[in-house]
PDB file of C-alpha atoms in Angstrom:
ATOM      1  CA  MET X   1     -53.255  37.904  27.992  1.00 86.00           C
ATOM      2  CA  GLU X   2     -53.709  34.344  29.181  1.00 90.00           C
ATOM      3  CA  ILE X   3     -51.452  32.988  26.477  1.00 95.00           C
ATOM      4  CA  TRP X   4     -48.746  35.456  27.367  1.00 95.00           C
ATOM      5  CA  LEU X   5     -48.969  34.471  31.005  1.00 96.00           C
ATOM      6  CA  ILE X   6     -48.416  30.845  30.056  1.00 96.00           C
ATOM      7  CA  VAL X   7     -45.577  31.690  27.676  1.00 96.00           C
ATOM      8  CA  PHE X   8     -43.808  33.921  30.179  1.00 95.00           C
ATOM      9  CA  GLY X   9     -44.395  31.320  32.842  1.00 95.00           C
ATOM     10  CA  ILE X  10     -42.720  28.715  30.632  1.00 95.00           C
ATOM     11  CA  VAL X  11     -39.742  30.963  29.928  1.00 94.00           C
ATOM     12  CA  ALA X  12     -39.285  31.758  33.613  1.00 93.00           C
ATOM     13  CA  GLY X  13     -39.814  28.108  34.527  1.00 91.00           C
ATOM     14  CA  ILE X  14     -37.096  27.015  32.120  1.00 91.00           C
ATOM     15  CA  PHE X  15     -34.540  29.276  33.762  1.00 90.00           C
ATOM     16  CA  GLY X  16     -35.777  28.221  37.166  1.00 87.00           C
ATOM     17  CA  GLY X  17     -35.605  24.582  36.211  1.00 83.00           C
ATOM     18  CA  MET X  18     -32.005  25.018  35.170  1.00 83.00           C
ATOM     19  CA  GLY X  19     -31.094  26.310  38.614  1.00 79.00           C
ATOM     20  CA  MET X  20     -31.089  30.019  37.926  1.00 82.00           C
ATOM     21  CA  GLY X  21     -33.691  32.322  39.439  1.00 79.00           C
ATOM     22  CA  GLY X  22     -36.986  31.962  37.642  1.00 82.00           C
ATOM     23  CA  GLY X  23     -38.583  34.836  39.501  1.00 88.00           C
ATOM     24  CA  THR X  24     -35.989  37.284  38.332  1.00 90.00           C
ATOM     25  CA  VAL X  25     -37.168  36.568  34.783  1.00 93.00           C
ATOM     26  CA  LEU X  26     -40.901  36.330  35.467  1.00 95.00           C
ATOM     27  CA  VAL X  27     -41.273  39.591  37.373  1.00 96.00           C
ATOM     28  CA  PRO X  28     -39.742  41.827  34.681  1.00 96.00           C
ATOM     29  CA  LEU X  29     -41.697  40.029  31.961  1.00 95.00           C
ATOM     30  CA  LEU X  30     -44.965  40.665  33.820  1.00 96.00           C
ATOM     31  CA  THR X  31     -44.133  44.271  34.632  1.00 96.00           C
ATOM     32  CA  LEU X  32     -42.476  45.359  31.412  1.00 96.00           C
ATOM     33  CA  ALA X  33     -44.305  43.294  28.789  1.00 95.00           C
ATOM     34  CA  LEU X  34     -47.748  42.938  30.339  1.00 95.00           C
ATOM     35  CA  GLY X  35     -47.932  46.149  32.255  1.00 94.00           C
ATOM     36  CA  PHE X  36     -48.691  44.706  35.646  1.00 95.00           C
ATOM     37  CA  SER X  37     -47.798  46.852  38.573  1.00 95.00           C
ATOM     38  CA  GLN X  38     -44.500  45.918  40.177  1.00 96.00           C
ATOM     39  CA  ILE X  39     -46.125  44.791  43.386  1.00 96.00           C
ATOM     40  CA  THR X  40     -48.614  42.615  41.503  1.00 96.00           C
ATOM     41  CA  SER X  41     -45.880  40.967  39.451  1.00 96.00           C
ATOM     42  CA  GLN X  42     -43.933  40.182  42.577  1.00 97.00           C
ATOM     43  CA  GLY X  43     -47.025  38.786  44.255  1.00 96.00           C
ATOM     44  CA  ILE X  44     -47.836  36.577  41.273  1.00 96.00           C
ATOM     45  CA  ASN X  45     -44.260  35.346  41.269  1.00 95.00           C
ATOM     46  CA  LEU X  46     -44.411  34.468  44.958  1.00 95.00           C
ATOM     47  CA  ILE X  47     -47.570  32.463  44.516  1.00 94.00           C
ATOM     48  CA  CYS X  48     -46.453  30.705  41.324  1.00 93.00           C
ATOM     49  CA  PHE X  49     -43.166  29.839  42.900  1.00 90.00           C
ATOM     50  CA  SER X  50     -44.901  28.458  45.972  1.00 92.00           C
ATOM     51  CA  PHE X  51     -46.843  25.993  43.849  1.00 90.00           C
ATOM     52  CA  LEU X  52     -43.760  24.947  41.934  1.00 89.00           C
ATOM     53  CA  ALA X  53     -41.757  24.652  45.135  1.00 89.00           C
ATOM     54  CA  LEU X  54     -44.396  22.454  46.700  1.00 90.00           C
ATOM     55  CA  SER X  55     -44.315  19.952  43.854  1.00 86.00           C
ATOM     56  CA  SER X  56     -40.500  19.938  43.610  1.00 87.00           C
ATOM     57  CA  LEU X  57     -40.197  19.591  47.346  1.00 91.00           C
ATOM     58  CA  VAL X  58     -42.194  16.371  47.438  1.00 90.00           C
ATOM     59  CA  LEU X  59     -39.693  14.829  45.039  1.00 88.00           C
ATOM     60  CA  HIS X  60     -36.717  16.240  46.907  1.00 90.00           C
ATOM     61  CA  ILE X  61     -37.908  14.856  50.211  1.00 92.00           C
ATOM     62  CA  LYS X  62     -38.468  11.482  48.600  1.00 91.00           C
ATOM     63  CA  ASN X  63     -34.957  11.600  47.175  1.00 90.00           C
ATOM     64  CA  LYS X  64     -33.570  12.676  50.546  1.00 90.00           C
ATOM     65  CA  LEU X  65     -32.001  15.798  49.123  1.00 90.00           C
ATOM     66  CA  ILE X  66     -32.989  18.052  52.005  1.00 92.00           C
ATOM     67  CA  GLU X  67     -30.239  18.945  54.447  1.00 89.00           C
ATOM     68  CA  GLY X  68     -31.799  19.022  57.868  1.00 91.00           C
ATOM     69  CA  ARG X  69     -28.953  20.656  59.749  1.00 89.00           C
ATOM     70  CA  PHE X  70     -29.711  24.315  60.463  1.00 92.00           C
ATOM     71  CA  LEU X  71     -32.846  24.104  58.295  1.00 95.00           C
ATOM     72  CA  LEU X  72     -35.223  25.052  61.074  1.00 95.00           C
ATOM     73  CA  VAL X  73     -32.896  27.815  62.282  1.00 95.00           C
ATOM     74  CA  ILE X  74     -32.723  29.375  58.808  1.00 96.00           C
ATOM     75  CA  ILE X  75     -36.484  29.215  58.347  1.00 97.00           C
ATOM     76  CA  LEU X  76     -37.319  30.603  61.784  1.00 97.00           C
ATOM     77  CA  CYS X  77     -34.768  33.413  61.477  1.00 96.00           C
ATOM     78  CA  SER X  78     -35.864  34.466  58.012  1.00 97.00           C
ATOM     79  CA  ILE X  79     -39.649  34.370  58.356  1.00 97.00           C
ATOM     80  CA  PRO X  80     -39.967  37.571  60.397  1.00 98.00           C
ATOM     81  CA  PHE X  81     -37.771  39.346  57.880  1.00 98.00           C
ATOM     82  CA  SER X  82     -39.774  38.146  54.917  1.00 97.00           C
ATOM     83  CA  ALA X  83     -42.847  39.567  56.682  1.00 97.00           C
ATOM     84  CA  LEU X  84     -40.946  42.813  57.229  1.00 98.00           C
ATOM     85  CA  GLY X  85     -39.789  42.911  53.593  1.00 97.00           C
ATOM     86  CA  ALA X  86     -43.301  42.264  52.349  1.00 97.00           C
ATOM     87  CA  ILE X  87     -44.725  45.025  54.502  1.00 97.00           C
ATOM     88  CA  MET X  88     -42.053  47.439  53.271  1.00 97.00           C
ATOM     89  CA  ALA X  89     -42.656  46.531  49.652  1.00 97.00           C
ATOM     90  CA  ASN X  90     -46.352  47.158  50.039  1.00 97.00           C
ATOM     91  CA  SER X  91     -45.802  50.499  51.719  1.00 96.00           C
ATOM     92  CA  ILE X  92     -43.651  52.213  49.165  1.00 96.00           C
ATOM     93  CA  ASP X  93     -44.604  53.756  45.846  1.00 96.00           C
ATOM     94  CA  ASN X  94     -44.865  51.273  42.985  1.00 95.00           C
ATOM     95  CA  GLN X  95     -42.443  53.195  40.786  1.00 96.00           C
ATOM     96  CA  ILE X  96     -39.830  53.298  43.493  1.00 97.00           C
ATOM     97  CA  LEU X  97     -40.220  49.537  44.092  1.00 97.00           C
ATOM     98  CA  LYS X  98     -39.744  49.025  40.351  1.00 97.00           C
ATOM     99  CA  VAL X  99     -36.503  51.010  40.369  1.00 97.00           C
ATOM    100  CA  PHE X 100     -35.233  49.101  43.399  1.00 97.00           C
ATOM    101  CA  PHE X 101     -36.032  45.845  41.645  1.00 97.00           C
ATOM    102  CA  GLY X 102     -34.237  47.044  38.527  1.00 97.00           C
ATOM    103  CA  VAL X 103     -31.140  47.831  40.550  1.00 97.00           C
ATOM    104  CA  PHE X 104     -31.393  44.426  42.182  1.00 96.00           C
ATOM    105  CA  LEU X 105     -31.542  42.771  38.744  1.00 96.00           C
ATOM    106  CA  MET X 106     -28.476  44.691  37.578  1.00 96.00           C
ATOM    107  CA  ILE X 107     -26.532  43.618  40.656  1.00 96.00           C
ATOM    108  CA  LEU X 108     -27.592  40.014  40.084  1.00 94.00           C
ATOM    109  CA  SER X 109     -26.548  40.175  36.442  1.00 95.00           C
ATOM    110  CA  LEU X 110     -23.148  41.524  37.446  1.00 95.00           C
ATOM    111  CA  ILE X 111     -22.708  38.641  39.859  1.00 93.00           C
ATOM    112  CA  GLU X 112     -23.600  36.208  37.086  1.00 91.00           C
ATOM    113  CA  PHE X 113     -21.087  37.837  34.734  1.00 93.00           C
ATOM    114  CA  VAL X 114     -18.395  37.575  37.402  1.00 93.00           C
ATOM    115  CA  LYS X 115     -19.211  33.901  37.897  1.00 89.00           C
ATOM    116  CA  LEU X 116     -18.975  33.323  34.153  1.00 88.00           C
ATOM    117  CA  PHE X 117     -15.696  35.172  33.930  1.00 88.00           C
ATOM    118  CA  ASN X 118     -14.208  33.203  36.786  1.00 85.00           C
ATOM    119  CA  LYS X 119     -15.181  29.895  35.268  1.00 74.00           C
ATOM    120  CA  LYS X 120     -13.873  30.823  31.825  1.00 66.00           C
ATOM    121  CA  SER X 121     -10.451  31.722  33.110  1.00 57.00           C
ATOM    122  CA  ILE X 122     -10.120  28.264  34.598  1.00 45.00           C
TER     123      ILE X 122
ATOM    124  CA  MET B   1       3.026  12.033  75.226  1.00 56.00           C
ATOM    125  CA  LYS B   2      -0.120  11.877  77.337  1.00 54.00           C
ATOM    126  CA  LYS B   3      -0.133  15.638  77.753  1.00 55.00           C
ATOM    127  CA  ALA B   4       0.216  16.191  74.019  1.00 55.00           C
ATOM    128  CA  ASN B   5      -2.723  13.895  73.307  1.00 54.00           C
ATOM    129  CA  LYS B   6      -4.880  15.714  75.799  1.00 55.00           C
ATOM    130  CA  LYS B   7      -4.035  19.028  74.192  1.00 55.00           C
ATOM    131  CA  THR B   8      -4.990  17.828  70.705  1.00 57.00           C
ATOM    132  CA  LYS B   9      -8.272  16.444  71.985  1.00 57.00           C
ATOM    133  CA  ASN B  10      -9.221  19.708  73.660  1.00 63.00           C
ATOM    134  CA  ASN B  11      -8.170  21.707  70.608  1.00 74.00           C
ATOM    135  CA  SER B  12     -10.343  19.708  68.238  1.00 80.00           C
ATOM    136  CA  ILE B  13     -13.353  20.129  70.462  1.00 83.00           C
ATOM    137  CA  THR B  14     -12.729  23.868  70.719  1.00 84.00           C
ATOM    138  CA  ASP B  15     -12.236  24.064  66.965  1.00 83.00           C
ATOM    139  CA  THR B  16     -15.565  22.351  66.373  1.00 84.00           C
ATOM    140  CA  LYS B  17     -17.261  24.691  68.772  1.00 85.00           C
ATOM    141  CA  LYS B  18     -15.598  27.658  67.086  1.00 84.00           C
ATOM    142  CA  SER B  19     -16.656  26.547  63.620  1.00 85.00           C
ATOM    143  CA  ASN B  20     -20.170  25.874  64.844  1.00 88.00           C
ATOM    144  CA  LYS B  21     -20.337  29.358  66.288  1.00 90.00           C
ATOM    145  CA  LYS B  22     -19.046  30.786  63.020  1.00 90.00           C
ATOM    146  CA  GLN B  23     -21.574  28.816  61.049  1.00 92.00           C
ATOM    147  CA  THR B  24     -24.395  29.877  63.331  1.00 93.00           C
ATOM    148  CA  PHE B  25     -23.312  33.490  62.896  1.00 94.00           C
ATOM    149  CA  TYR B  26     -23.361  33.294  59.108  1.00 95.00           C
ATOM    150  CA  VAL B  27     -26.617  31.385  59.151  1.00 96.00           C
ATOM    151  CA  VAL B  28     -28.335  34.042  61.235  1.00 96.00           C
ATOM    152  CA  ILE B  29     -26.983  36.968  59.213  1.00 96.00           C
ATOM    153  CA  SER B  30     -27.805  35.274  55.903  1.00 97.00           C
ATOM    154  CA  SER B  31     -31.285  34.331  57.049  1.00 97.00           C
ATOM    155  CA  ILE B  32     -32.041  38.000  57.616  1.00 97.00           C
ATOM    156  CA  PHE B  33     -31.102  38.723  53.994  1.00 97.00           C
ATOM    157  CA  ILE B  34     -32.913  35.672  52.614  1.00 97.00           C
ATOM    158  CA  GLY B  35     -36.084  36.812  54.374  1.00 97.00           C
ATOM    159  CA  LEU B  36     -35.760  40.452  53.362  1.00 97.00           C
ATOM    160  CA  LEU B  37     -35.105  39.621  49.692  1.00 97.00           C
ATOM    161  CA  ASN B  38     -38.028  37.241  49.578  1.00 97.00           C
ATOM    162  CA  GLY B  39     -40.413  39.690  51.195  1.00 97.00           C
ATOM    163  CA  PHE B  40     -39.253  42.875  49.543  1.00 97.00           C
ATOM    164  CA  PHE B  41     -38.618  41.618  46.018  1.00 97.00           C
ATOM    165  CA  GLY B  42     -40.870  38.588  45.946  1.00 95.00           C
ATOM    166  CA  GLY B  43     -37.894  36.396  45.180  1.00 93.00           C
ATOM    167  CA  GLY B  44     -34.148  36.256  45.042  1.00 91.00           C
ATOM    168  CA  GLY B  45     -33.686  34.587  48.400  1.00 93.00           C
ATOM    169  CA  GLY B  46     -32.092  31.641  46.693  1.00 92.00           C
ATOM    170  CA  MET B  47     -29.210  33.857  45.644  1.00 91.00           C
ATOM    171  CA  VAL B  48     -28.148  33.964  49.289  1.00 94.00           C
ATOM    172  CA  ALA B  49     -29.517  30.621  50.441  1.00 94.00           C
ATOM    173  CA  VAL B  50     -27.636  28.413  47.975  1.00 93.00           C
ATOM    174  CA  PRO B  51     -24.179  29.919  48.620  1.00 93.00           C
ATOM    175  CA  LEU B  52     -24.854  29.838  52.348  1.00 95.00           C
ATOM    176  CA  LEU B  53     -25.623  26.137  52.221  1.00 95.00           C
ATOM    177  CA  GLU B  54     -22.773  25.273  49.864  1.00 94.00           C
ATOM    178  CA  LYS B  55     -19.971  27.422  51.216  1.00 94.00           C
ATOM    179  CA  VAL B  56     -20.703  27.819  54.889  1.00 94.00           C
ATOM    180  CA  LEU B  57     -22.568  24.609  55.654  1.00 94.00           C
ATOM    181  CA  HIS B  58     -20.673  22.491  53.097  1.00 94.00           C
ATOM    182  CA  VAL B  59     -23.798  21.034  51.542  1.00 94.00           C
ATOM    183  CA  GLU B  60     -23.378  19.447  48.128  1.00 92.00           C
ATOM    184  CA  ASN B  61     -24.760  21.412  45.154  1.00 89.00           C
ATOM    185  CA  LYS B  62     -27.927  19.444  44.400  1.00 88.00           C
ATOM    186  CA  LYS B  63     -28.835  19.223  48.076  1.00 92.00           C
ATOM    187  CA  ALA B  64     -28.177  22.927  48.453  1.00 92.00           C
ATOM    188  CA  HIS B  65     -30.668  23.776  45.711  1.00 90.00           C
ATOM    189  CA  ALA B  66     -33.243  21.365  47.112  1.00 91.00           C
ATOM    190  CA  THR B  67     -32.815  22.654  50.662  1.00 94.00           C
ATOM    191  CA  ALA B  68     -33.030  26.259  49.449  1.00 94.00           C
ATOM    192  CA  ILE B  69     -36.451  25.459  48.039  1.00 93.00           C
ATOM    193  CA  ALA B  70     -37.434  23.982  51.418  1.00 95.00           C
ATOM    194  CA  VAL B  71     -36.437  27.264  53.062  1.00 96.00           C
ATOM    195  CA  ILE B  72     -37.969  29.599  50.527  1.00 95.00           C
ATOM    196  CA  LEU B  73     -41.349  27.884  50.318  1.00 95.00           C
ATOM    197  CA  PRO B  74     -42.553  28.847  53.824  1.00 96.00           C
ATOM    198  CA  LEU B  75     -41.045  32.311  53.329  1.00 96.00           C
ATOM    199  CA  SER B  76     -42.913  32.782  50.082  1.00 96.00           C
ATOM    200  CA  VAL B  77     -46.174  31.719  51.705  1.00 96.00           C
ATOM    201  CA  VAL B  78     -45.664  34.248  54.484  1.00 97.00           C
ATOM    202  CA  SER B  79     -44.720  37.015  52.070  1.00 97.00           C
ATOM    203  CA  ALA B  80     -47.541  36.146  49.701  1.00 96.00           C
ATOM    204  CA  SER B  81     -50.144  36.489  52.442  1.00 96.00           C
ATOM    205  CA  PHE B  82     -49.029  40.058  53.083  1.00 96.00           C
ATOM    206  CA  TYR B  83     -49.120  40.802  49.343  1.00 96.00           C
ATOM    207  CA  PHE B  84     -52.583  39.292  49.152  1.00 94.00           C
ATOM    208  CA  ALA B  85     -53.793  41.328  52.073  1.00 94.00           C
ATOM    209  CA  LYS B  86     -52.857  44.576  50.385  1.00 93.00           C
ATOM    210  CA  ASN B  87     -53.500  43.896  46.681  1.00 92.00           C
ATOM    211  CA  SER B  88     -56.093  42.306  44.481  1.00 88.00           C
ATOM    212  CA  PHE B  89     -55.031  39.442  42.278  1.00 88.00           C
ATOM    213  CA  GLU B  90     -57.014  37.839  39.521  1.00 89.00           C
ATOM    214  CA  PHE B  91     -56.883  34.106  40.136  1.00 90.00           C
ATOM    215  CA  ASN B  92     -56.840  33.699  36.360  1.00 92.00           C
ATOM    216  CA  TRP B  93     -53.390  35.308  36.184  1.00 93.00           C
ATOM    217  CA  ILE B  94     -52.003  33.055  38.851  1.00 94.00           C
ATOM    218  CA  PHE B  95     -53.546  29.983  37.255  1.00 94.00           C
ATOM    219  CA  TYR B  96     -52.103  30.558  33.772  1.00 95.00           C
ATOM    220  CA  ALA B  97     -48.723  31.721  34.999  1.00 95.00           C
ATOM    221  CA  SER B  98     -48.480  28.680  37.295  1.00 94.00           C
ATOM    222  CA  ILE B  99     -49.248  26.313  34.451  1.00 94.00           C
ATOM    223  CA  GLY B 100     -46.501  27.940  32.441  1.00 95.00           C
ATOM    224  CA  VAL B 101     -44.006  27.832  35.264  1.00 93.00           C
ATOM    225  CA  PHE B 102     -44.798  24.201  35.983  1.00 91.00           C
ATOM    226  CA  PHE B 103     -44.169  23.081  32.421  1.00 92.00           C
ATOM    227  CA  GLY B 104     -41.246  25.415  32.078  1.00 92.00           C
ATOM    228  CA  GLY B 105     -39.614  23.901  35.111  1.00 87.00           C
ATOM    229  CA  PHE B 106     -39.956  20.482  33.558  1.00 87.00           C
ATOM    230  CA  ILE B 107     -38.455  21.619  30.280  1.00 90.00           C
ATOM    231  CA  GLY B 108     -35.693  23.403  32.147  1.00 88.00           C
ATOM    232  CA  ALA B 109     -34.757  20.279  34.090  1.00 84.00           C
ATOM    233  CA  VAL B 110     -34.546  18.338  30.822  1.00 86.00           C
ATOM    234  CA  LEU B 111     -32.568  21.060  29.039  1.00 87.00           C
ATOM    235  CA  LEU B 112     -30.178  21.268  31.952  1.00 83.00           C
ATOM    236  CA  LYS B 113     -28.542  18.093  30.766  1.00 80.00           C
ATOM    237  CA  LYS B 114     -28.445  19.083  27.129  1.00 84.00           C
ATOM    238  CA  LEU B 115     -27.577  22.761  26.841  1.00 82.00           C
ATOM    239  CA  SER B 116     -24.288  24.407  27.665  1.00 78.00           C
ATOM    240  CA  GLY B 117     -24.591  25.976  31.107  1.00 80.00           C
ATOM    241  CA  LYS B 118     -22.367  28.876  30.191  1.00 85.00           C
ATOM    242  CA  VAL B 119     -24.439  30.003  27.201  1.00 88.00           C
ATOM    243  CA  VAL B 120     -27.675  29.866  29.156  1.00 88.00           C
ATOM    244  CA  ARG B 121     -26.098  31.696  32.076  1.00 89.00           C
ATOM    245  CA  PHE B 122     -24.906  34.377  29.714  1.00 92.00           C
ATOM    246  CA  ILE B 123     -28.379  34.780  28.210  1.00 92.00           C
ATOM    247  CA  PHE B 124     -29.840  34.850  31.705  1.00 92.00           C
ATOM    248  CA  ALA B 125     -27.387  37.530  32.801  1.00 94.00           C
ATOM    249  CA  MET B 126     -28.107  39.616  29.710  1.00 95.00           C
ATOM    250  CA  ILE B 127     -31.875  39.386  30.216  1.00 94.00           C
ATOM    251  CA  MET B 128     -31.513  40.549  33.807  1.00 95.00           C
ATOM    252  CA  LEU B 129     -29.205  43.380  32.821  1.00 96.00           C
ATOM    253  CA  PHE B 130     -31.510  44.735  30.136  1.00 96.00           C
ATOM    254  CA  ALA B 131     -34.627  44.243  32.236  1.00 96.00           C
ATOM    255  CA  GLY B 132     -32.901  45.955  35.118  1.00 96.00           C
ATOM    256  CA  LEU B 133     -31.866  48.908  32.979  1.00 97.00           C
ATOM    257  CA  LYS B 134     -35.342  49.255  31.562  1.00 96.00           C
ATOM    258  CA  MET B 135     -36.867  49.235  35.010  1.00 96.00           C
ATOM    259  CA  VAL B 136     -34.554  51.872  36.352  1.00 95.00           C
ATOM    260  CA  PHE B 137     -34.593  54.276  33.425  1.00 91.00           C
TER     261      PHE B 137
END
């Protein structure tokens, strides 16, 4: 189990490190391959990402890559909704959350395919 | 001539105010989605945050990704505390997964310069598609 967690973490981290969503790889791996409940996988992803974000952020601040304009506005506006989203996710049935997540993944994959298609035609 | 100059000056100020209002509007609407995605799905906020920063706020790509992380970190902490409150997590799981993600991120950043972005994006999209299908059906 532990080894798989590390392996899946590495896989997700690689995609994340390349600028694509790492969480959208980690969550399905945890749920589908390791049998975690959807809500648990999402929670693990949130926490893992927070650690990664913290370490990356230190570097980014040092390199002055953070755009300050509107930053506080975005954070303050989104926090109440992340709380709301988290409460909603924890209130619905796990299977339903899984299906919603699956639909979300499919939409994201379509967006990626469209992006690829647009770039290729150029 | 003087009148014409005055007009242009006023117009550019109004234009800036208009574009600021527009930006604020998009920022507020997008923030709602960024928050909801982060809380409800435990991730995915970046999918809205990065385009918002790049296209509406005209932030350059690398800065957009970095700033998105700065936004999503506090959101993730807030969301995670709600998840924690309602579920039990083995700290073991988090520990091992975090180690993996940490090293993976490193490898990813290195590979970014070496691998073809298109191929990786394609693989990424396929993984999400199949995972999504499996989760729905």
